[in-house]
XYZ file of C-alpha atoms in Angstrom:
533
model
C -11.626 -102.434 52.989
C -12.296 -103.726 49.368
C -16.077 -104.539 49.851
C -19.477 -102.774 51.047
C -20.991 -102.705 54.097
C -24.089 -105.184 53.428
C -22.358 -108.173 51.352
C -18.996 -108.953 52.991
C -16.004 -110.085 50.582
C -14.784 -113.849 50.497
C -11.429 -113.480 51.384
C -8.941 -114.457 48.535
C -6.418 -117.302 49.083
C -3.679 -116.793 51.504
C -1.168 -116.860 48.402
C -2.770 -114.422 46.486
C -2.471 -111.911 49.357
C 0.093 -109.722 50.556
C -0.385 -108.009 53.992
C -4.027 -107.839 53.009
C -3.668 -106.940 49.387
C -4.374 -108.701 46.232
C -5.065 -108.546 42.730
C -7.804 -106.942 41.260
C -9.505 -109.941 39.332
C -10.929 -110.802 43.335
C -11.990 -107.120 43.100
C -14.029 -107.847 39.640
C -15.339 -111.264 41.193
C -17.026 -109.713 44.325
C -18.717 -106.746 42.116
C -19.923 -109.582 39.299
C -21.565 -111.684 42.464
C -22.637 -107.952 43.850
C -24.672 -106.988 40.921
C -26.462 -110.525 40.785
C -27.141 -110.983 44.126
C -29.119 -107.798 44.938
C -32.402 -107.815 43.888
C -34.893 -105.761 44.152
C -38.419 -106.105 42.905
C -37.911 -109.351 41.306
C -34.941 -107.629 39.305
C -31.538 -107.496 39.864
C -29.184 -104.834 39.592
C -27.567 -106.428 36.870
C -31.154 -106.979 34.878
C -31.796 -103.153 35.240
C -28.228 -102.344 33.239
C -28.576 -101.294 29.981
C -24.965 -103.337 28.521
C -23.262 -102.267 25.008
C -24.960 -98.589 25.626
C -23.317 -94.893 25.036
C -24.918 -92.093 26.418
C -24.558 -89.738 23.456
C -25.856 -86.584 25.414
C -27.935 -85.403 28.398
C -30.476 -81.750 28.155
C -32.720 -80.146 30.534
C -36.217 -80.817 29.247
C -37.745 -78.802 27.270
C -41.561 -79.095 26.329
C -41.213 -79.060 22.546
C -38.518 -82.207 22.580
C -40.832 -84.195 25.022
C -42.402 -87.454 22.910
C -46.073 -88.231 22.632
C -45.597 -91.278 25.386
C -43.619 -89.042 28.139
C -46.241 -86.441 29.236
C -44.926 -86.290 32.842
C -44.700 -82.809 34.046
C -41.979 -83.853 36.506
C -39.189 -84.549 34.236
C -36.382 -82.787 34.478
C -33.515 -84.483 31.978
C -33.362 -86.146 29.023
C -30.644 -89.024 28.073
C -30.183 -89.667 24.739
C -28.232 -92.909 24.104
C -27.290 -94.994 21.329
C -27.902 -92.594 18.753
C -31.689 -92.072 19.019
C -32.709 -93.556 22.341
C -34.036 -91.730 25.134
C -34.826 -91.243 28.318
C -36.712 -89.355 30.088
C -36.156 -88.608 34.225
C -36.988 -86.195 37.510
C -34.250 -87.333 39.018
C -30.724 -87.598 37.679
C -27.579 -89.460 39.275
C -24.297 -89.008 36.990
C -22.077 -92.105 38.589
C -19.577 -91.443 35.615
C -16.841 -90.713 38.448
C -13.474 -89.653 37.276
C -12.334 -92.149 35.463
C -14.402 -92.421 32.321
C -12.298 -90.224 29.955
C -9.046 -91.532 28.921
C -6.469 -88.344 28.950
C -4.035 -88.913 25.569
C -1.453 -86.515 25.671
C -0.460 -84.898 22.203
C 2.855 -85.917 21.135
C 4.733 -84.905 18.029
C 5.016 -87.577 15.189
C 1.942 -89.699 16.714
C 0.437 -90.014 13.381
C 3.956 -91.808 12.288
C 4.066 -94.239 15.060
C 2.796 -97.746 13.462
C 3.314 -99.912 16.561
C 0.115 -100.710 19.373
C -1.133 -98.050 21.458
C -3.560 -98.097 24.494
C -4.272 -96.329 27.396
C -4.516 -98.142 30.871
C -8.184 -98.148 31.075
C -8.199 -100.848 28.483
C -4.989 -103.333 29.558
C -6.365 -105.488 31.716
C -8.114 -106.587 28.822
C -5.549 -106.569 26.368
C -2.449 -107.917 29.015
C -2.242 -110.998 28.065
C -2.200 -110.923 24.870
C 0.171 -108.558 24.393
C 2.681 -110.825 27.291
C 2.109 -113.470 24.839
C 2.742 -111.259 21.516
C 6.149 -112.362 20.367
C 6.131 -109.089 18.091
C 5.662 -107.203 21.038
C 8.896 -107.259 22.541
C 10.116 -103.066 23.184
C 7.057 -101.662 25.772
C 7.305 -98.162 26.247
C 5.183 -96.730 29.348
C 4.712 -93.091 29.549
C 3.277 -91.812 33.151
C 4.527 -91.475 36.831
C 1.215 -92.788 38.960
C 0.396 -96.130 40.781
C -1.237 -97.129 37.574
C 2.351 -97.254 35.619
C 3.814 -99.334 38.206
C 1.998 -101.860 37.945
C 1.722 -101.774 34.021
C 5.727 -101.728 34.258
C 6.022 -105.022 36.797
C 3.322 -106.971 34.504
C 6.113 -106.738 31.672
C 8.947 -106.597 33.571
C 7.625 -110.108 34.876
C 8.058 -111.659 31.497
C 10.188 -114.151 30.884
C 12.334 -116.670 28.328
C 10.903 -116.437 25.381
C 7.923 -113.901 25.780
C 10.769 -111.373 27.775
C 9.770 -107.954 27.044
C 12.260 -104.638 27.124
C 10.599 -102.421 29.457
C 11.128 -98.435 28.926
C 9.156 -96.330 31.447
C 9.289 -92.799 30.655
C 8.090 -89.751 33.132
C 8.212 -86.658 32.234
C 10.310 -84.135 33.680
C 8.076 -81.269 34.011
C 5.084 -83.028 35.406
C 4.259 -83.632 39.046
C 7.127 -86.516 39.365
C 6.588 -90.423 40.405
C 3.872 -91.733 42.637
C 5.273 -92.156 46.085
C 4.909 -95.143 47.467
C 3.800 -96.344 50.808
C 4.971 -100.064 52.469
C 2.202 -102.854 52.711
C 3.106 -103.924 56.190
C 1.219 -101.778 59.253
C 3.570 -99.920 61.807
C 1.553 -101.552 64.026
C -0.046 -104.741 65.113
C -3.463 -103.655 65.981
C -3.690 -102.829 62.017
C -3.625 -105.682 59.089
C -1.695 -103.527 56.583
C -0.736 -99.821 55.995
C -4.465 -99.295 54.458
C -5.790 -99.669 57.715
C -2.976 -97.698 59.495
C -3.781 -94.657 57.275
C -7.956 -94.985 57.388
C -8.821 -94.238 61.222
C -9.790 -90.976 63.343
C -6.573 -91.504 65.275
C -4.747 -90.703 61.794
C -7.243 -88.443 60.261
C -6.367 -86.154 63.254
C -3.118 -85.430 61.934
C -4.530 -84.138 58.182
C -5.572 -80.021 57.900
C -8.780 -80.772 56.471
C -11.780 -79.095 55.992
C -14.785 -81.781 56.712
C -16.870 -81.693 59.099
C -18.747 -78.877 61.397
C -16.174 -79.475 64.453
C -13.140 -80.484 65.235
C -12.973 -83.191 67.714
C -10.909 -82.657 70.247
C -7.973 -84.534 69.224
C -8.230 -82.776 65.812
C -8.154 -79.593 67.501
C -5.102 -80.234 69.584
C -3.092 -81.572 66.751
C -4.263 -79.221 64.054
C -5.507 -75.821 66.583
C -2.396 -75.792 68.469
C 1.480 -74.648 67.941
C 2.514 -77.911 69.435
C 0.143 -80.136 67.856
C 0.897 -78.704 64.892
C 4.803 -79.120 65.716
C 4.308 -82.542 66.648
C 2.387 -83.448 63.101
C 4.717 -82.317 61.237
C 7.786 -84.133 63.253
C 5.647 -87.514 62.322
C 4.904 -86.526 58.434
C 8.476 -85.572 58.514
C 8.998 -89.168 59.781
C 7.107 -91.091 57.869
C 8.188 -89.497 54.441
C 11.846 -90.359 55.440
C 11.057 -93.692 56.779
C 9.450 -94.462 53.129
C 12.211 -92.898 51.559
C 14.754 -95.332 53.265
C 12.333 -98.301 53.073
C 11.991 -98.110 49.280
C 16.139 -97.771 48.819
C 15.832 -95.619 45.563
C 19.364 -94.981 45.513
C 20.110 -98.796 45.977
C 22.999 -100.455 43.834
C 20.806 -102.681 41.851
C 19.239 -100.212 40.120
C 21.398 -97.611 38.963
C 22.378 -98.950 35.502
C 18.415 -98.859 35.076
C 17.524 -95.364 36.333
C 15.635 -96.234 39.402
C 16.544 -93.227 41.206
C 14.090 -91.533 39.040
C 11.238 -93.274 40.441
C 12.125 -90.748 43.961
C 9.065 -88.411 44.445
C 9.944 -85.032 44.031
C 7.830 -83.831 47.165
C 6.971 -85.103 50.369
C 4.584 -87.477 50.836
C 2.166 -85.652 53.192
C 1.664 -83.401 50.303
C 0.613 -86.178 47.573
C 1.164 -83.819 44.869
C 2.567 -86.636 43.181
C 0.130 -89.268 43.877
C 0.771 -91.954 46.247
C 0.559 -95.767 45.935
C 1.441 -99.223 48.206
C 4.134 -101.471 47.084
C 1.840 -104.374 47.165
C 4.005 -106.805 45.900
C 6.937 -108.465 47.397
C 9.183 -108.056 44.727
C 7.519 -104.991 42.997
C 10.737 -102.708 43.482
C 13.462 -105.262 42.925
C 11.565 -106.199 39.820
C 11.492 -102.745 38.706
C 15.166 -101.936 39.906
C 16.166 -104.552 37.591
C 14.098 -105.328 34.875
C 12.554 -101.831 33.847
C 14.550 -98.937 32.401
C 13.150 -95.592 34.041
C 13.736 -92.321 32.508
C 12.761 -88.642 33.652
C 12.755 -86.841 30.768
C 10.598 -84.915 28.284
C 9.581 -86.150 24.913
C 10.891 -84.956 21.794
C 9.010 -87.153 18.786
C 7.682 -90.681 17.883
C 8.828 -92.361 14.769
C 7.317 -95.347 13.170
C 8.853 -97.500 15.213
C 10.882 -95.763 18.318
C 10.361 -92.287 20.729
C 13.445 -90.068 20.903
C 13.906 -88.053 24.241
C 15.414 -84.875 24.732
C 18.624 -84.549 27.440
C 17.823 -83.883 30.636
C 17.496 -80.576 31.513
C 20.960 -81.011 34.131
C 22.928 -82.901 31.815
C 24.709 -80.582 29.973
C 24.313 -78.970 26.228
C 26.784 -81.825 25.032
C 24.228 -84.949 25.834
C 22.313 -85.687 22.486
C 19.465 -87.263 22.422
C 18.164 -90.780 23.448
C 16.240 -92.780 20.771
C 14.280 -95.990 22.091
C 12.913 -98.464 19.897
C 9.347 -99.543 20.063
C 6.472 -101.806 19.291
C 4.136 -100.875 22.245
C 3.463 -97.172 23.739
C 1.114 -98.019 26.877
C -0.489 -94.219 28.161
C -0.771 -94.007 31.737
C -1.255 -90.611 31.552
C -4.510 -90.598 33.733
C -8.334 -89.266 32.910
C -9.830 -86.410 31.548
C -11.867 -83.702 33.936
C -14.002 -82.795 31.874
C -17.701 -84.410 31.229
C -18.962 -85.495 27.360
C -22.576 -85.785 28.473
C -23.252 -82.071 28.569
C -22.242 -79.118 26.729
C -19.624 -76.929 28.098
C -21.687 -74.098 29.295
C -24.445 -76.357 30.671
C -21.305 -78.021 32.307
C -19.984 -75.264 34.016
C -23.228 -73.769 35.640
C -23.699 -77.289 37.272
C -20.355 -77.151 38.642
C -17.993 -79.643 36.648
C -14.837 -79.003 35.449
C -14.869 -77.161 31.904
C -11.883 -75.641 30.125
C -10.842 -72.140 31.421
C -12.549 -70.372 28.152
C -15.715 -72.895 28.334
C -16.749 -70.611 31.284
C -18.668 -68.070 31.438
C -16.965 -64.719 32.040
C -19.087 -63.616 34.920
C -19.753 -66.953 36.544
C -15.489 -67.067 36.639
C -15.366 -63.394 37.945
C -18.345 -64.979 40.632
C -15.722 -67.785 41.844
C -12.474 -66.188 42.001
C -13.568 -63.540 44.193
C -14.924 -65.870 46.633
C -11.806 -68.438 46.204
C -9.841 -65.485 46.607
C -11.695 -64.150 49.682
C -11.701 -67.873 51.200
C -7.524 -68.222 50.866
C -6.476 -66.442 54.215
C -9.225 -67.945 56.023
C -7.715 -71.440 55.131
C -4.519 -70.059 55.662
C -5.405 -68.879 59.487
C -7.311 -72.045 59.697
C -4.122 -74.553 59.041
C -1.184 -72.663 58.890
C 1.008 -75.421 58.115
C -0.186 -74.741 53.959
C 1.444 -71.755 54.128
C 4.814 -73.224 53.492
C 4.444 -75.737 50.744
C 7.758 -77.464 49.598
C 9.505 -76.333 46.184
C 7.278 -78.049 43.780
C 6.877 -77.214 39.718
C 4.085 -75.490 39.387
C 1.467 -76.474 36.508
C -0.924 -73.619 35.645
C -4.483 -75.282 35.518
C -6.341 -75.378 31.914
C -9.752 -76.938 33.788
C -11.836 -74.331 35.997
C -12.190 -76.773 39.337
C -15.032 -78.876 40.391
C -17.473 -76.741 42.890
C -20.210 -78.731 43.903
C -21.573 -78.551 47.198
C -20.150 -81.361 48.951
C -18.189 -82.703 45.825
C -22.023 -83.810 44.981
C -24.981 -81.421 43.938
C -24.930 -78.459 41.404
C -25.251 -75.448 43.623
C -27.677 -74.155 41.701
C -29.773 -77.013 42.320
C -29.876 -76.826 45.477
C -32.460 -74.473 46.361
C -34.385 -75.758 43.361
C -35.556 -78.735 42.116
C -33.296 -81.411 43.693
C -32.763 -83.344 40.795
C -29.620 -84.232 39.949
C -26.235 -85.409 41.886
C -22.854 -86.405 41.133
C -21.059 -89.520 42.047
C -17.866 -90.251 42.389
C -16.684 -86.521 41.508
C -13.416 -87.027 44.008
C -10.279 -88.955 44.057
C -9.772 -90.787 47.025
C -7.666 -93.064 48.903
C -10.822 -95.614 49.108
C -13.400 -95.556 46.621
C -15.856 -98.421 48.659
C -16.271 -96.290 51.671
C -17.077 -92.579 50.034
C -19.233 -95.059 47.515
C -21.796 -95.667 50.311
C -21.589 -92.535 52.040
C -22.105 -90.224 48.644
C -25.074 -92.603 47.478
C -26.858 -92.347 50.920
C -26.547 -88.282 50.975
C -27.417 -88.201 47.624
C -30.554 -90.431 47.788
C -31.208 -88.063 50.723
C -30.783 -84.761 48.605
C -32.394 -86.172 46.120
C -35.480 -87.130 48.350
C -35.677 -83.265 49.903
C -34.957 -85.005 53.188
C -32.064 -82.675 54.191
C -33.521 -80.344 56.350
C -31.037 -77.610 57.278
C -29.409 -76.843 53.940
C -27.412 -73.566 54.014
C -28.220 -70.339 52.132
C -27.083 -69.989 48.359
C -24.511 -67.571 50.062
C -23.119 -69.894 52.282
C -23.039 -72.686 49.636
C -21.228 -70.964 47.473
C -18.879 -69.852 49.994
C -18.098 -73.523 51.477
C -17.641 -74.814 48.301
C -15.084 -71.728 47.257
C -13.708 -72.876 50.589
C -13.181 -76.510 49.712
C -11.828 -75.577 46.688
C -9.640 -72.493 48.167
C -8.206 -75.573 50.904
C -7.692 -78.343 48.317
C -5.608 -76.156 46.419
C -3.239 -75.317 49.452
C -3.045 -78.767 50.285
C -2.614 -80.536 47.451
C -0.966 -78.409 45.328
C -1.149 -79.366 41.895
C -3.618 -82.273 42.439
C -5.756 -80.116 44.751
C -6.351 -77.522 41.398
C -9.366 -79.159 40.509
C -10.973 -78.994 43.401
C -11.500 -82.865 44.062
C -8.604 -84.224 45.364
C -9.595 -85.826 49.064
C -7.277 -88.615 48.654
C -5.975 -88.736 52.664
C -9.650 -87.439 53.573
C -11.643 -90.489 53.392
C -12.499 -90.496 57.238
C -13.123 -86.950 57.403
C -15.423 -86.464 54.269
C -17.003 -89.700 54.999
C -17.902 -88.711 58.466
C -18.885 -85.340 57.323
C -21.657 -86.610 54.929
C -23.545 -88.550 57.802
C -23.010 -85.905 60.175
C -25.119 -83.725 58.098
C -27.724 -86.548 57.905
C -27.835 -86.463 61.329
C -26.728 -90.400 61.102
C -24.073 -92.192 63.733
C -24.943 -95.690 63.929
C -21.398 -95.971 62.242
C -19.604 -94.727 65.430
C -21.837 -96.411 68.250
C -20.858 -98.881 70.583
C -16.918 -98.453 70.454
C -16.286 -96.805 72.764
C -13.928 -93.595 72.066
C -10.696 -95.491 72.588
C -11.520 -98.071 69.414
C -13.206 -95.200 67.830
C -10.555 -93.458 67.423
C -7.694 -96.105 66.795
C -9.978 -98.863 64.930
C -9.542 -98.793 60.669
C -12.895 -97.694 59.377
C -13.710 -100.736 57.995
C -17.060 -101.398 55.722
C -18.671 -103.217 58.372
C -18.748 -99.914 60.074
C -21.946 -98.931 57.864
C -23.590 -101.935 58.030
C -26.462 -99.779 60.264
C -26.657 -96.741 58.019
C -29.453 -97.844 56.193
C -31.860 -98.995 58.648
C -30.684 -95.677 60.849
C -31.553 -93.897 57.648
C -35.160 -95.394 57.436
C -35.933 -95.478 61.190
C -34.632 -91.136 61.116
C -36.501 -90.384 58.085
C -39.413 -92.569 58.881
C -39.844 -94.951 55.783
């Protein structure tokens, strides 16, 4: 599930994998061969990168700021890069996704702190020397997601001489630790849990909001009391299947605070992110070799981060000073965009700060987020009982572009510029191929039975109105389709009028089969055959 659909992935050796899983350096391999291996008028796509660039800014055109050798009436944008470069384009794709800006939380006394700091983004680079940094021997991780984990077991690996303390710290107001998911499959007609969760069979059972109908099992499970009885009874399962699998409360862990690694909400709800032990030994590691605290921060110091009791402890508990040479952030990614101004930001529908917005556009949204509410609510009335969860008022407005891709302004106008990558999913290969191909589409004018500006606005109020039922906290931003893969996926091609992806399954495998890459092998000669090219 870690490849596209028209260059398949070499398998890594049988030792490096783990029901299927394996570490991302095969990952970094098959994009390097990708990139040289796909060429396209004599270039490939690696020749047509421009390497050791920063796009400083992007502006509509204007005619006054257009240079003597660009006289094409048909641009649209204009890139500046490296300082005093430009470009000049009609048609725009930002591909910047969501994980270009690192997020550094503010913390008192960070001036004072002297020791190494990063932020996730950047260890995979800097991991071994810092394993092999003698003077690097306290590691303090701050974060609850996937990406922590595996920061924390990279240390908590070390050994003799190059041992590192481990301190993870999540904070006790946030959203809580990543749940985590087992490797193996429940079953043996899937490799691995991935391809348990990424099917139509299992897609059935999520309250979605893709697609223009329901299939029929969709309808029965999510348009019916019992159905809706019976979906529950299996999330119910499954979260307290995990819950015993992972043995948070197990004795080998309590001296180092493992217990605190226990999501705070179920897992169907993924308001705390979700993640796959994909390791053998990732949790006993942890359990013993990594201290795990869930608490708030007080202050750094030159050399150490002091936490304040926990909230339940009691008034007498003082509080807890760690020493430290290394404070890794795994504190996640920014929303918001530094390519274009705020305001020119919020009218193409990315995420802005709450007073980056203008007043009447806000006033526009709400009232149509607040109009679409009951309607998801009648729709899948299993979000109207969320679990006890803290609540985190939002600072961002959300994302609202029609189908997480196009500026809805755009979309009765000139066509010329998308968004990839603008969602957070549970696999980033699949939505990859399916955005590009809608987008190239869009982009093209060959989408023939786009809705009014009415009803755009309204479905994307709508997504936005649904993703915050469902997600809760995650879902505040308007782009969290992390279970939704199938469903989104499918949804994209189904307005392309495309299905070469589904043929010749027949509706048993169609419905049970993973949905692997393979799947869209067709899609692009489909595409070209529909659209005559």
């Amino acid at each position: 599930m870690a490849e596209f659909s028209d260059r398949p992935m070499t398998p890594p050796p049988a030792e490096d994998q783990y029901y299927g899983f394996f570490p991302a350096k095969y990952s970094t391999a098959y994009i390097e061969s990708y990139v040289d291996n796909h060429i396209y008028a004599g270039r490939t796509i690696r020749d047509r990168v421009l390497f050791k660039s920063r796009v400083d800014n992007v502006s509509r055109f204007q005619s006054s700021n257009l240079s003597e050798d660009s006289t094409s009436t048909s641009i649209q944008w204009i890139i500046t890069y490296n300082t005093h470069h430009k470009l000049y384009a009609s048609k725009l794709i930002d591909a910047t996704g969501m994980t270009s800006q690192p997020q550094i939380p503010s913390l008192p006394g960070m001036s004072k702190f002297q020791g190494r700091t990063l932020h996730h983004k950047s260890f995979g680079q800097e991991e071994q020397s810092l394993l092999a940094d003698p003077s690097a021997q306290n590691i303090c991780i701050l974060g609850g997601a996937k990406s922590a984990t595996d920061v924390a077991y990279a240390f908590a690996k070390s050994t003799g001489d190059k041992k590192k303390n481990v301190h993870w710290i999540i904070r006790e107001d946030g959203n809580g630790p990543s749940a985590f998911f087992g490797a193996q499959a429940v079953s043996s007609r899937y490799a691995n849990s991935n391809e348990g969760f990424y099917n139509r069979n299992l897609a059935g059972y999520l309250p979605n909001w893709f697609g223009r109908r329901w299939s029929l099992w969709k309808w029965l499970l999510q348009g019916t009391f019992v159905g809706r009885w019976y979906a529950k009874r299996l999330w119910d399962a499954v979260d307290k299947g995990l819950r015993g699998l992972m043995n948070y409360q197990r004795e080998e862990g309590k001296e180092t605070g493992f217990a605190n690694l226990e999501p705070d909400t179920p897992i169907f709800w993924q308001n705390d992110s979700s993640g796959v032990a994909n390791r053998p030994d990732l949790l006993s590691t942890l359990a013993t070799k990594a201290h795990i605290y869930r608490q708030e921060i007080s202050h750094l110091s030159k050399d150490s981060i002091t936490l304040h009791p926990c909230s339940d402890s009691g008034s007498e508990e003082k509080p807890l000073t760690i020493p430290i040479d290394v404070l890794v952030y795994c504190t996640g990614w920014s929303a918001s965009t530094t390519l274009f101004p705020p305001d020119e930001a919020g009218a193409l529908g990315l995420s802005v700060p709450l007073d980056a917005i203008d007043p009447h556009t806000q006033k526009h949204w709400q009232a149509l987020e607040q109009a679409a509410d009951p309607v998801i609510l009648s729709r899948f009335p299993a979000l109207r009982h969320p679990p006890q969860y803290r609540k985190i008022e939002p600072t961002q407005t959300p994302f609202r572009l029609y189908k997480a891709i196009a500026p809805p302004r755009d979309v009765h106008s000139t066509h010329s510029i998308v968004f990839l990558g603008k969602t957070v999913v549970g696999n980033n290969f699949c939505t990859a191929e399916t955005q590009a191909l809608w987008a190239v589409a869009y982009l093209d004018g060959r989408i023939r039975d786009l809705p009014s500006q009415a009803q755009i606005d309204k479905e994307i109020a709508e997504t936005v109105a649904w993703d915050r039922r469902r997600y809760l906290n995650k879902g505040e931003l308007g782009s969290w389709f992390y279970y939704d893969v199938v469903d989104y996926s499918d949804a994209l091609l189904e307005q392309l009028g495309l299905d070469s992806h589904r043929r010749g399954k027949g509706w048993i495998a169609d419905l049970m089969d993973p949905c692997f890459a393979k799947d869209l092998k067709g899609l692009v000669a489909e595409y070209k055959s529909k659209y005559k090219m």
